[in-house]
Amino acid sequence: MAGAANLRYGSVGTAAVAAVSSSEPSLSPQTEAAAAPEADLDELLAAELAGMARVGDVQLSVAVMDVESGDRAVFESGQYDTASIVKVDILAALLLQAHDAGRALTSRERAQATSMIRSSDNTATNALWDTIGGAPGLDSANQRLGLIATSAGRNGNWGLTQTTAEDQLILLDAIFGTASLLSPTDRDFIEDLMERVVAGQDWGVSVADSGAALKNGWLPRTATALWDINSIGRVDIEGRDCLIAVLSDGNLTQADGIALVEAATRAAASVISTAGEAS
């Protein structure tokens, strides 16, 4: 995995397992206002993450943004497998396509979307992956949404879609931000599902806010037996509506990966809290 900020992390404990063109601005207008302090927040986040234990081959990337102020920090170290967090992206693509066709989702599609997000049902995901046209359909939707560093998994392997933490922030902004190609009704639908993820799948960024709207991803790699563990969502940080994406790979166990993601979430929340105190 390439990137100047490519750090190695080890286990930090255990936890319970359970139509626009790509040239247009990718984040909501508030983000532009954050240009001046952004570099400092990036450095602060990198410092917070560097303070975590570094053992083994675990790699980590984090992005966080305050929706209202536009304050954001990014620690990027290349692309990661999405695992099941791509299911939010698949639903966004489905809703964009339905809107283009001037139709609402069918009752079957709504049921499949509900299972896909709330309980991470893979059978429902396979069906909706086919509905959106597979990898080309997802790539087309992502180009419109401004995800410039995300590439859909091929040969039906949607969980091997490659993405970055910053691209996941862009996706979350399309759902929870102030401007989006997605209609308010469609955004509310996604938000409602992400707020009602089943027990046992509600770890990750929810460590910052038990009422988080989130989607997690977990994937053991056959070749290495190591785990990809990811978490994305919207959280409340000291009264601030924030978006956060944490991606990791190379975890020895699922529990270790969850603990790492939650530790990184706390670090990102600390950075946003510091930005709020300074403003």
CSV table of N, CA, C and O in Angstrom, one decimal, residues 21-135:
chain,number,residue,atom,x,y,z
A,21,SER,N,-20.0,16.5,-12.9
A,21,SER,CA,-18.8,15.8,-13.4
A,21,SER,C,-17.8,15.7,-12.3
A,21,SER,O,-17.9,16.4,-11.3
A,22,SER,N,-16.8,14.9,-12.5
A,22,SER,CA,-15.8,14.7,-11.5
A,22,SER,C,-14.9,15.9,-11.3
A,22,SER,O,-14.2,16.0,-10.3
A,23,SER,N,-15.0,16.9,-12.2
A,23,SER,CA,-14.2,18.1,-12.0
A,23,SER,C,-14.8,19.1,-11.0
A,23,SER,O,-14.2,20.1,-10.6
A,24,GLU,N,-16.1,18.9,-10.7
A,24,GLU,CA,-16.7,19.8,-9.7
A,24,GLU,C,-16.3,19.5,-8.3
A,24,GLU,O,-15.8,18.4,-8.0
A,25,PRO,N,-16.5,20.4,-7.4
A,25,PRO,CA,-16.1,20.2,-6.0
A,25,PRO,C,-16.7,18.9,-5.4
A,25,PRO,O,-17.9,18.6,-5.6
A,26,SER,N,-15.9,18.2,-4.7
A,26,SER,CA,-16.3,16.9,-4.2
A,26,SER,C,-17.0,17.0,-2.9
A,26,SER,O,-17.8,16.1,-2.6
A,27,LEU,N,-16.7,18.0,-2.1
A,27,LEU,CA,-17.3,18.1,-0.8
A,27,LEU,C,-18.2,19.3,-0.7
A,27,LEU,O,-18.2,20.2,-1.6
A,28,SER,N,-19.1,19.4,0.3
A,28,SER,CA,-20.0,20.5,0.4
A,28,SER,C,-19.2,21.8,0.5
A,28,SER,O,-18.0,21.8,0.9
A,29,PRO,N,-19.8,23.0,0.2
A,29,PRO,CA,-19.1,24.3,0.2
A,29,PRO,C,-18.4,24.6,1.5
A,29,PRO,O,-17.4,25.2,1.6
A,30,GLN,N,-18.9,24.1,2.7
A,30,GLN,CA,-18.3,24.4,4.0
A,30,GLN,C,-16.8,23.9,4.0
A,30,GLN,O,-16.0,24.5,4.7
A,31,THR,N,-16.5,22.9,3.3
A,31,THR,CA,-15.2,22.3,3.3
A,31,THR,C,-14.2,23.3,2.8
A,31,THR,O,-13.0,23.3,3.2
A,32,GLU,N,-14.6,24.1,1.8
A,32,GLU,CA,-13.7,25.1,1.3
A,32,GLU,C,-13.2,26.1,2.3
A,32,GLU,O,-12.1,26.6,2.3
A,33,ALA,N,-14.1,26.4,3.2
A,33,ALA,CA,-13.8,27.4,4.3
A,33,ALA,C,-12.8,26.8,5.2
A,33,ALA,O,-12.2,27.6,6.0
A,34,ALA,N,-12.6,25.5,5.2
A,34,ALA,CA,-11.6,24.9,6.1
A,34,ALA,C,-10.2,24.8,5.6
A,34,ALA,O,-9.3,24.3,6.2
A,35,ALA,N,-9.9,25.4,4.4
A,35,ALA,CA,-8.7,25.3,3.7
A,35,ALA,C,-7.5,25.8,4.6
A,35,ALA,O,-6.5,25.1,4.7
A,36,ALA,N,-7.7,26.9,5.3
A,36,ALA,CA,-6.6,27.4,6.1
A,36,ALA,C,-6.1,26.5,7.2
A,36,ALA,O,-5.0,26.2,7.3
A,37,PRO,N,-7.1,26.1,8.1
A,37,PRO,CA,-6.6,25.2,9.2
A,37,PRO,C,-6.4,23.8,8.8
A,37,PRO,O,-5.9,23.0,9.7
A,38,GLU,N,-6.7,23.4,7.6
A,38,GLU,CA,-6.7,21.9,7.3
A,38,GLU,C,-5.4,21.3,7.5
A,38,GLU,O,-5.3,20.2,8.1
A,39,ALA,N,-4.3,21.9,7.1
A,39,ALA,CA,-3.0,21.3,7.2
A,39,ALA,C,-2.7,21.0,8.7
A,39,ALA,O,-2.1,20.0,9.0
A,40,ASP,N,-3.0,22.0,9.5
A,40,ASP,CA,-2.7,21.8,11.0
A,40,ASP,C,-3.5,20.7,11.5
A,40,ASP,O,-2.9,19.9,12.4
A,41,LEU,N,-4.7,20.5,11.2
A,41,LEU,CA,-5.5,19.4,11.7
A,41,LEU,C,-5.0,18.1,11.1
A,41,LEU,O,-5.0,17.1,11.9
A,42,ASP,N,-4.6,18.1,9.9
A,42,ASP,CA,-4.0,16.8,9.4
A,42,ASP,C,-2.8,16.4,10.2
A,42,ASP,O,-2.6,15.3,10.6
A,43,GLU,N,-1.9,17.4,10.6
A,43,GLU,CA,-0.7,17.1,11.3
A,43,GLU,C,-1.1,16.6,12.7
A,43,GLU,O,-0.5,15.7,13.3
A,44,LEU,N,-2.1,17.3,13.3
A,44,LEU,CA,-2.6,16.9,14.6
A,44,LEU,C,-3.1,15.5,14.6
A,44,LEU,O,-2.8,14.7,15.5
A,45,LEU,N,-3.9,15.1,13.6
A,45,LEU,CA,-4.4,13.7,13.5
A,45,LEU,C,-3.3,12.7,13.3
A,45,LEU,O,-3.3,11.7,14.0
A,46,ALA,N,-2.3,13.1,12.5
A,46,ALA,CA,-1.2,12.2,12.3
A,46,ALA,C,-0.4,11.9,13.6
A,46,ALA,O,0.0,10.8,13.9
A,47,ALA,N,-0.3,13.0,14.4
A,47,ALA,CA,0.4,12.9,15.7
A,47,ALA,C,-0.4,12.0,16.6
A,47,ALA,O,0.2,11.2,17.4
A,48,GLU,N,-1.7,12.2,16.6
A,48,GLU,CA,-2.6,11.4,17.5
A,48,GLU,C,-2.4,9.9,17.1
A,48,GLU,O,-2.3,9.0,18.0
A,49,LEU,N,-2.5,9.6,15.9
A,49,LEU,CA,-2.4,8.2,15.4
A,49,LEU,C,-1.0,7.6,15.6
A,49,LEU,O,-0.9,6.4,15.9
A,50,ALA,N,0.0,8.5,15.5
A,50,ALA,CA,1.4,8.0,15.7
A,50,ALA,C,1.6,7.6,17.1
A,50,ALA,O,2.5,6.8,17.4
A,51,GLY,N,0.8,8.1,18.1
A,51,GLY,CA,0.9,7.7,19.5
A,51,GLY,C,0.4,6.4,19.8
A,51,GLY,O,0.5,5.9,20.9
A,52,MET,N,-0.3,5.8,18.8
A,52,MET,CA,-0.8,4.4,19.0
A,52,MET,C,0.2,3.4,18.8
A,52,MET,O,1.2,3.6,18.1
A,53,ALA,N,0.0,2.2,19.4
A,53,ALA,CA,1.0,1.1,19.3
A,53,ALA,C,1.3,0.7,17.8
A,53,ALA,O,0.4,0.7,17.1
A,54,ARG,N,2.5,0.5,17.5
A,54,ARG,CA,2.9,0.1,16.1
A,54,ARG,C,3.7,-1.2,16.1
A,54,ARG,O,4.8,-1.2,16.3
A,55,VAL,N,2.9,-2.3,15.9
A,55,VAL,CA,3.5,-3.6,15.8
A,55,VAL,C,2.9,-4.4,14.7
A,55,VAL,O,1.7,-4.3,14.5
A,56,GLY,N,3.7,-5.1,13.9
A,56,GLY,CA,3.2,-5.9,12.8
A,56,GLY,C,2.9,-5.1,11.6
A,56,GLY,O,3.5,-4.0,11.3
A,57,ASP,N,2.0,-5.6,10.7
A,57,ASP,CA,1.8,-5.0,9.4
A,57,ASP,C,0.4,-4.3,9.3
A,57,ASP,O,0.0,-4.1,8.2
A,58,VAL,N,-0.2,-3.9,10.4
A,58,VAL,CA,-1.5,-3.2,10.3
A,58,VAL,C,-1.3,-1.9,9.7
A,58,VAL,O,-0.4,-1.1,10.1
A,59,GLN,N,-2.2,-1.5,8.8
A,59,GLN,CA,-2.2,-0.1,8.2
A,59,GLN,C,-3.5,0.5,8.4
A,59,GLN,O,-4.6,-0.2,8.5
A,60,LEU,N,-3.5,1.8,8.4
A,60,LEU,CA,-4.7,2.6,8.9
A,60,LEU,C,-4.8,3.9,8.1
A,60,LEU,O,-3.8,4.5,7.8
A,61,SER,N,-6.1,4.3,7.8
A,61,SER,CA,-6.3,5.6,7.2
A,61,SER,C,-7.6,6.1,7.8
A,61,SER,O,-8.6,5.4,8.1
A,62,VAL,N,-7.6,7.4,8.1
A,62,VAL,CA,-8.7,8.1,8.8
A,62,VAL,C,-9.0,9.4,8.1
A,62,VAL,O,-8.1,10.2,7.7
A,63,ALA,N,-10.3,9.7,8.1
A,63,ALA,CA,-10.8,11.1,7.6
A,63,ALA,C,-12.0,11.5,8.5
A,63,ALA,O,-12.8,10.7,8.8
A,64,VAL,N,-12.0,12.7,8.9
A,64,VAL,CA,-13.1,13.2,9.8
A,64,VAL,C,-13.4,14.7,9.4
A,64,VAL,O,-12.5,15.4,9.0
A,65,MET,N,-14.7,15.1,9.4
A,65,MET,CA,-15.1,16.4,9.1
A,65,MET,C,-16.3,16.9,9.9
A,65,MET,O,-17.2,16.1,10.1
A,66,ASP,N,-16.2,18.1,10.3
A,66,ASP,CA,-17.4,18.8,11.0
A,66,ASP,C,-18.2,19.3,9.8
A,66,ASP,O,-17.8,20.2,9.1
A,67,VAL,N,-19.5,18.8,9.7
A,67,VAL,CA,-20.3,19.2,8.6
A,67,VAL,C,-20.6,20.7,8.6
A,67,VAL,O,-20.6,21.3,7.5
A,68,GLU,N,-20.9,21.3,9.7
A,68,GLU,CA,-21.2,22.7,9.7
A,68,GLU,C,-20.0,23.7,9.5
A,68,GLU,O,-20.1,24.6,8.6
A,69,SER,N,-18.9,23.5,10.2
A,69,SER,CA,-17.8,24.4,10.1
A,69,SER,C,-16.9,24.0,8.9
A,69,SER,O,-16.2,24.9,8.4
A,70,GLY,N,-16.9,22.8,8.5
A,70,GLY,CA,-16.0,22.3,7.4
A,70,GLY,C,-14.7,21.9,7.9
A,70,GLY,O,-13.8,21.5,7.1
A,71,ASP,N,-14.4,22.1,9.2
A,71,ASP,CA,-13.1,21.6,9.8
A,71,ASP,C,-13.0,20.1,9.4
A,71,ASP,O,-13.9,19.3,9.6
A,72,ARG,N,-11.8,19.8,8.9
A,72,ARG,CA,-11.6,18.3,8.6
A,72,ARG,C,-10.1,18.0,8.7
A,72,ARG,O,-9.2,18.8,8.7
A,73,ALA,N,-9.9,16.7,9.0
A,73,ALA,CA,-8.5,16.2,9.0
A,73,ALA,C,-8.5,14.9,8.3
A,73,ALA,O,-9.4,14.1,8.4
A,74,VAL,N,-7.4,14.6,7.6
A,74,VAL,CA,-7.3,13.4,6.8
A,74,VAL,C,-5.9,12.8,7.1
A,74,VAL,O,-4.9,13.5,7.0
A,75,PHE,N,-5.9,11.5,7.4
A,75,PHE,CA,-4.6,10.7,7.4
A,75,PHE,C,-4.8,9.6,6.4
A,75,PHE,O,-5.5,8.7,6.6
A,76,GLU,N,-4.1,9.8,5.3
A,76,GLU,CA,-4.3,8.9,4.1
A,76,GLU,C,-3.1,8.1,3.9
A,76,GLU,O,-2.0,8.6,3.9
A,77,SER,N,-3.3,6.8,3.6
A,77,SER,CA,-2.2,5.9,3.2
A,77,SER,C,-2.5,4.9,2.2
A,77,SER,O,-2.4,3.7,2.3
A,78,GLY,N,-3.1,5.4,1.1
A,78,GLY,CA,-3.4,4.6,0.0
A,78,GLY,C,-4.9,4.1,0.0
A,78,GLY,O,-5.7,4.5,0.7
A,79,GLN,N,-5.1,3.1,-0.9
A,79,GLN,CA,-6.4,2.5,-1.0
A,79,GLN,C,-6.6,1.2,-0.2
A,79,GLN,O,-5.6,0.5,0.1
A,80,TYR,N,-7.8,1.0,0.2
A,80,TYR,CA,-8.1,-0.2,1.0
A,80,TYR,C,-9.3,-0.9,0.4
A,80,TYR,O,-10.2,-0.3,-0.2
A,81,ASP,N,-9.4,-2.2,0.7
A,81,ASP,CA,-10.7,-2.9,0.4
A,81,ASP,C,-11.8,-2.4,1.2
A,81,ASP,O,-11.7,-2.1,2.4
A,82,THR,N,-13.0,-2.2,0.6
A,82,THR,CA,-14.1,-1.7,1.3
A,82,THR,C,-14.7,-2.7,2.3
A,82,THR,O,-15.3,-2.3,3.3
A,83,ALA,N,-14.7,-4.0,1.9
A,83,ALA,CA,-15.5,-5.0,2.6
A,83,ALA,C,-16.9,-4.4,2.5
A,83,ALA,O,-17.3,-3.8,1.5
A,84,SER,N,-17.7,-4.6,3.6
A,84,SER,CA,-19.1,-4.3,3.5
A,84,SER,C,-19.5,-2.8,3.6
A,84,SER,O,-20.7,-2.5,3.4
A,85,ILE,N,-18.6,-1.9,3.8
A,85,ILE,CA,-19.0,-0.5,3.8
A,85,ILE,C,-19.4,-0.1,2.4
A,85,ILE,O,-20.1,0.9,2.3
A,86,VAL,N,-19.0,-0.8,1.4
A,86,VAL,CA,-19.4,-0.5,0.0
A,86,VAL,C,-20.9,-0.6,-0.1
A,86,VAL,O,-21.5,-0.1,-1.1
A,87,LYS,N,-21.6,-1.2,0.8
A,87,LYS,CA,-23.0,-1.4,0.7
A,87,LYS,C,-23.8,-0.1,0.7
A,87,LYS,O,-24.8,0.1,0.1
A,88,VAL,N,-23.2,0.9,1.4
A,88,VAL,CA,-23.8,2.3,1.4
A,88,VAL,C,-23.6,2.9,0.0
A,88,VAL,O,-24.6,3.5,-0.5
A,89,ASP,N,-22.5,2.7,-0.6
A,89,ASP,CA,-22.2,3.2,-1.9
A,89,ASP,C,-23.2,2.5,-2.9
A,89,ASP,O,-23.7,3.2,-3.8
A,90,ILE,N,-23.4,1.2,-2.8
A,90,ILE,CA,-24.3,0.5,-3.7
A,90,ILE,C,-25.7,1.1,-3.6
A,90,ILE,O,-26.4,1.3,-4.6
A,91,LEU,N,-26.1,1.4,-2.4
A,91,LEU,CA,-27.5,1.9,-2.2
A,91,LEU,C,-27.6,3.3,-2.8
A,91,LEU,O,-28.6,3.7,-3.4
A,92,ALA,N,-26.5,4.1,-2.6
A,92,ALA,CA,-26.5,5.5,-3.2
A,92,ALA,C,-26.6,5.4,-4.7
A,92,ALA,O,-27.3,6.1,-5.4
A,93,ALA,N,-25.9,4.4,-5.3
A,93,ALA,CA,-25.9,4.2,-6.8
A,93,ALA,C,-27.3,3.8,-7.2
A,93,ALA,O,-27.9,4.3,-8.2
A,94,LEU,N,-27.9,2.9,-6.5
A,94,LEU,CA,-29.3,2.4,-6.8
A,94,LEU,C,-30.3,3.6,-6.8
A,94,LEU,O,-31.1,3.7,-7.7
A,95,LEU,N,-30.2,4.4,-5.8
A,95,LEU,CA,-31.1,5.6,-5.6
A,95,LEU,C,-30.9,6.6,-6.7
A,95,LEU,O,-31.8,7.2,-7.2
A,96,LEU,N,-29.6,6.8,-7.1
A,96,LEU,CA,-29.3,7.7,-8.2
A,96,LEU,C,-30.0,7.2,-9.5
A,96,LEU,O,-30.6,8.0,-10.3
A,97,GLN,N,-29.8,5.9,-9.8
A,97,GLN,CA,-30.3,5.3,-11.0
A,97,GLN,C,-31.8,5.4,-11.0
A,97,GLN,O,-32.5,5.7,-12.0
A,98,ALA,N,-32.5,5.1,-9.9
A,98,ALA,CA,-33.9,5.2,-9.8
A,98,ALA,C,-34.4,6.6,-10.1
A,98,ALA,O,-35.4,6.8,-10.8
A,99,HIS,N,-33.7,7.6,-9.5
A,99,HIS,CA,-34.1,9.0,-9.7
A,99,HIS,C,-34.0,9.3,-11.1
A,99,HIS,O,-34.9,10.0,-11.7
A,100,ASP,N,-32.9,8.9,-11.8
A,100,ASP,CA,-32.7,9.2,-13.2
A,100,ASP,C,-33.8,8.6,-14.0
A,100,ASP,O,-34.3,9.2,-15.1
A,101,ALA,N,-34.3,7.4,-13.6
A,101,ALA,CA,-35.4,6.8,-14.4
A,101,ALA,C,-36.8,7.3,-14.0
A,101,ALA,O,-37.8,6.9,-14.6
A,102,GLY,N,-36.8,8.2,-13.1
A,102,GLY,CA,-38.1,8.8,-12.6
A,102,GLY,C,-39.0,7.8,-11.9
A,102,GLY,O,-40.2,7.9,-12.0
A,103,ARG,N,-38.4,7.0,-11.1
A,103,ARG,CA,-39.2,6.0,-10.4
A,103,ARG,C,-38.7,5.9,-8.9
A,103,ARG,O,-37.6,6.3,-8.6
A,104,ALA,N,-39.6,5.3,-8.1
A,104,ALA,CA,-39.3,5.0,-6.8
A,104,ALA,C,-38.7,3.6,-6.7
A,104,ALA,O,-38.9,2.8,-7.7
A,105,LEU,N,-38.0,3.2,-5.6
A,105,LEU,CA,-37.6,1.8,-5.5
A,105,LEU,C,-38.8,0.9,-5.4
A,105,LEU,O,-39.9,1.3,-4.8
A,106,THR,N,-38.7,-0.3,-5.9
A,106,THR,CA,-39.8,-1.2,-5.7
A,106,THR,C,-39.8,-1.7,-4.3
A,106,THR,O,-38.8,-1.5,-3.5
A,107,SER,N,-40.9,-2.3,-3.8
A,107,SER,CA,-40.9,-2.9,-2.5
A,107,SER,C,-39.8,-3.9,-2.2
A,107,SER,O,-39.3,-4.0,-1.2
A,108,ARG,N,-39.5,-4.7,-3.3
A,108,ARG,CA,-38.4,-5.7,-3.2
A,108,ARG,C,-37.1,-5.0,-3.0
A,108,ARG,O,-36.3,-5.4,-2.2
A,109,GLU,N,-36.8,-4.0,-3.8
A,109,GLU,CA,-35.6,-3.3,-3.7
A,109,GLU,C,-35.4,-2.6,-2.3
A,109,GLU,O,-34.3,-2.6,-1.7
A,110,ARG,N,-36.5,-2.0,-1.8
A,110,ARG,CA,-36.5,-1.4,-0.4
A,110,ARG,C,-36.2,-2.5,0.6
A,110,ARG,O,-35.4,-2.3,1.5
A,111,ALA,N,-36.8,-3.6,0.5
A,111,ALA,CA,-36.5,-4.7,1.5
A,111,ALA,C,-35.1,-5.2,1.4
A,111,ALA,O,-34.4,-5.4,2.4
A,112,GLN,N,-34.6,-5.3,0.1
A,112,GLN,CA,-33.2,-5.7,-0.1
A,112,GLN,C,-32.2,-4.7,0.5
A,112,GLN,O,-31.2,-5.0,1.2
A,113,ALA,N,-32.5,-3.4,0.3
A,113,ALA,CA,-31.7,-2.3,0.8
A,113,ALA,C,-31.6,-2.4,2.3
A,113,ALA,O,-30.6,-2.1,2.9
A,114,THR,N,-32.8,-2.6,2.9
A,114,THR,CA,-32.9,-2.6,4.4
A,114,THR,C,-32.0,-3.8,4.9
A,114,THR,O,-31.3,-3.6,5.9
A,115,SER,N,-32.1,-4.9,4.3
A,115,SER,CA,-31.3,-6.1,4.8
A,115,SER,C,-29.8,-5.8,4.5
A,115,SER,O,-29.0,-6.2,5.4
A,116,MET,N,-29.5,-5.2,3.4
A,116,MET,CA,-28.1,-5.0,3.1
A,116,MET,C,-27.4,-4.0,4.1
A,116,MET,O,-26.3,-4.2,4.5
A,117,ILE,N,-28.1,-3.0,4.5
A,117,ILE,CA,-27.5,-2.0,5.4
A,117,ILE,C,-27.7,-2.4,6.8
A,117,ILE,O,-26.7,-2.4,7.6
A,118,ARG,N,-28.9,-2.8,7.3
A,118,ARG,CA,-29.1,-3.0,8.7
A,118,ARG,C,-28.4,-4.3,9.2
A,118,ARG,O,-27.8,-4.3,10.3
A,119,SER,N,-28.4,-5.4,8.4
A,119,SER,CA,-27.8,-6.6,8.8
A,119,SER,C,-26.7,-7.1,7.9
A,119,SER,O,-26.2,-8.2,8.1
A,120,SER,N,-26.3,-6.2,7.0
A,120,SER,CA,-25.2,-6.5,6.1
A,120,SER,C,-25.4,-7.8,5.3
A,120,SER,O,-24.4,-8.6,5.0
A,121,ASP,N,-26.6,-8.1,4.9
A,121,ASP,CA,-27.0,-9.3,4.1
A,121,ASP,C,-26.3,-9.3,2.8
A,121,ASP,O,-26.5,-8.4,1.9
A,122,ASN,N,-25.5,-10.4,2.5
A,122,ASN,CA,-24.8,-10.5,1.3
A,122,ASN,C,-25.7,-10.9,0.1
A,122,ASN,O,-25.4,-10.5,-1.0
A,123,THR,N,-26.7,-11.7,0.4
A,123,THR,CA,-27.6,-12.1,-0.7
A,123,THR,C,-28.3,-10.9,-1.3
A,123,THR,O,-28.4,-10.8,-2.5
A,124,ALA,N,-28.8,-10.1,-0.4
A,124,ALA,CA,-29.5,-8.8,-0.8
A,124,ALA,C,-28.5,-7.9,-1.6
A,124,ALA,O,-28.8,-7.3,-2.6
A,125,THR,N,-27.2,-7.9,-1.1
A,125,THR,CA,-26.2,-7.1,-1.8
A,125,THR,C,-26.0,-7.6,-3.2
A,125,THR,O,-25.8,-6.8,-4.1
A,126,ASN,N,-25.8,-8.9,-3.3
A,126,ASN,CA,-25.6,-9.5,-4.7
A,126,ASN,C,-26.7,-9.1,-5.6
A,126,ASN,O,-26.5,-8.8,-6.8
A,127,ALA,N,-28.0,-9.1,-5.1
A,127,ALA,CA,-29.1,-8.8,-6.0
A,127,ALA,C,-29.0,-7.3,-6.4
A,127,ALA,O,-29.2,-7.0,-7.6
A,128,LEU,N,-28.7,-6.4,-5.5
A,128,LEU,CA,-28.7,-5.0,-5.8
A,128,LEU,C,-27.5,-4.6,-6.6
A,128,LEU,O,-27.5,-3.7,-7.4
A,129,TRP,N,-26.4,-5.4,-6.4
A,129,TRP,CA,-25.2,-5.2,-7.3
A,129,TRP,C,-25.6,-5.5,-8.7
A,129,TRP,O,-25.2,-4.7,-9.6
A,130,ASP,N,-26.3,-6.5,-8.9
A,130,ASP,CA,-26.7,-6.8,-10.3
A,130,ASP,C,-27.7,-5.7,-10.8
A,130,ASP,O,-27.6,-5.3,-12.0
A,131,THR,N,-28.6,-5.2,-9.9
A,131,THR,CA,-29.5,-4.2,-10.3
A,131,THR,C,-28.9,-2.9,-10.8
A,131,THR,O,-29.3,-2.3,-11.8
A,132,ILE,N,-27.8,-2.5,-10.1
A,132,ILE,CA,-27.1,-1.3,-10.5
A,132,ILE,C,-26.2,-1.5,-11.7
A,132,ILE,O,-25.6,-0.5,-12.2
A,133,GLY,N,-26.0,-2.7,-12.2
A,133,GLY,CA,-25.1,-3.0,-13.3
A,133,GLY,C,-23.7,-3.3,-12.9
A,133,GLY,O,-22.8,-3.2,-13.7
A,134,GLY,N,-23.6,-3.8,-11.7
A,134,GLY,CA,-22.3,-4.3,-11.2
A,134,GLY,C,-21.2,-3.1,-11.1
A,134,GLY,O,-21.6,-2.0,-10.9
A,135,ALA,N,-20.0,-3.5,-11.4
A,135,ALA,CA,-18.9,-2.6,-11.3
A,135,ALA,C,-19.0,-1.3,-12.1
A,135,ALA,O,-18.8,-0.2,-11.7
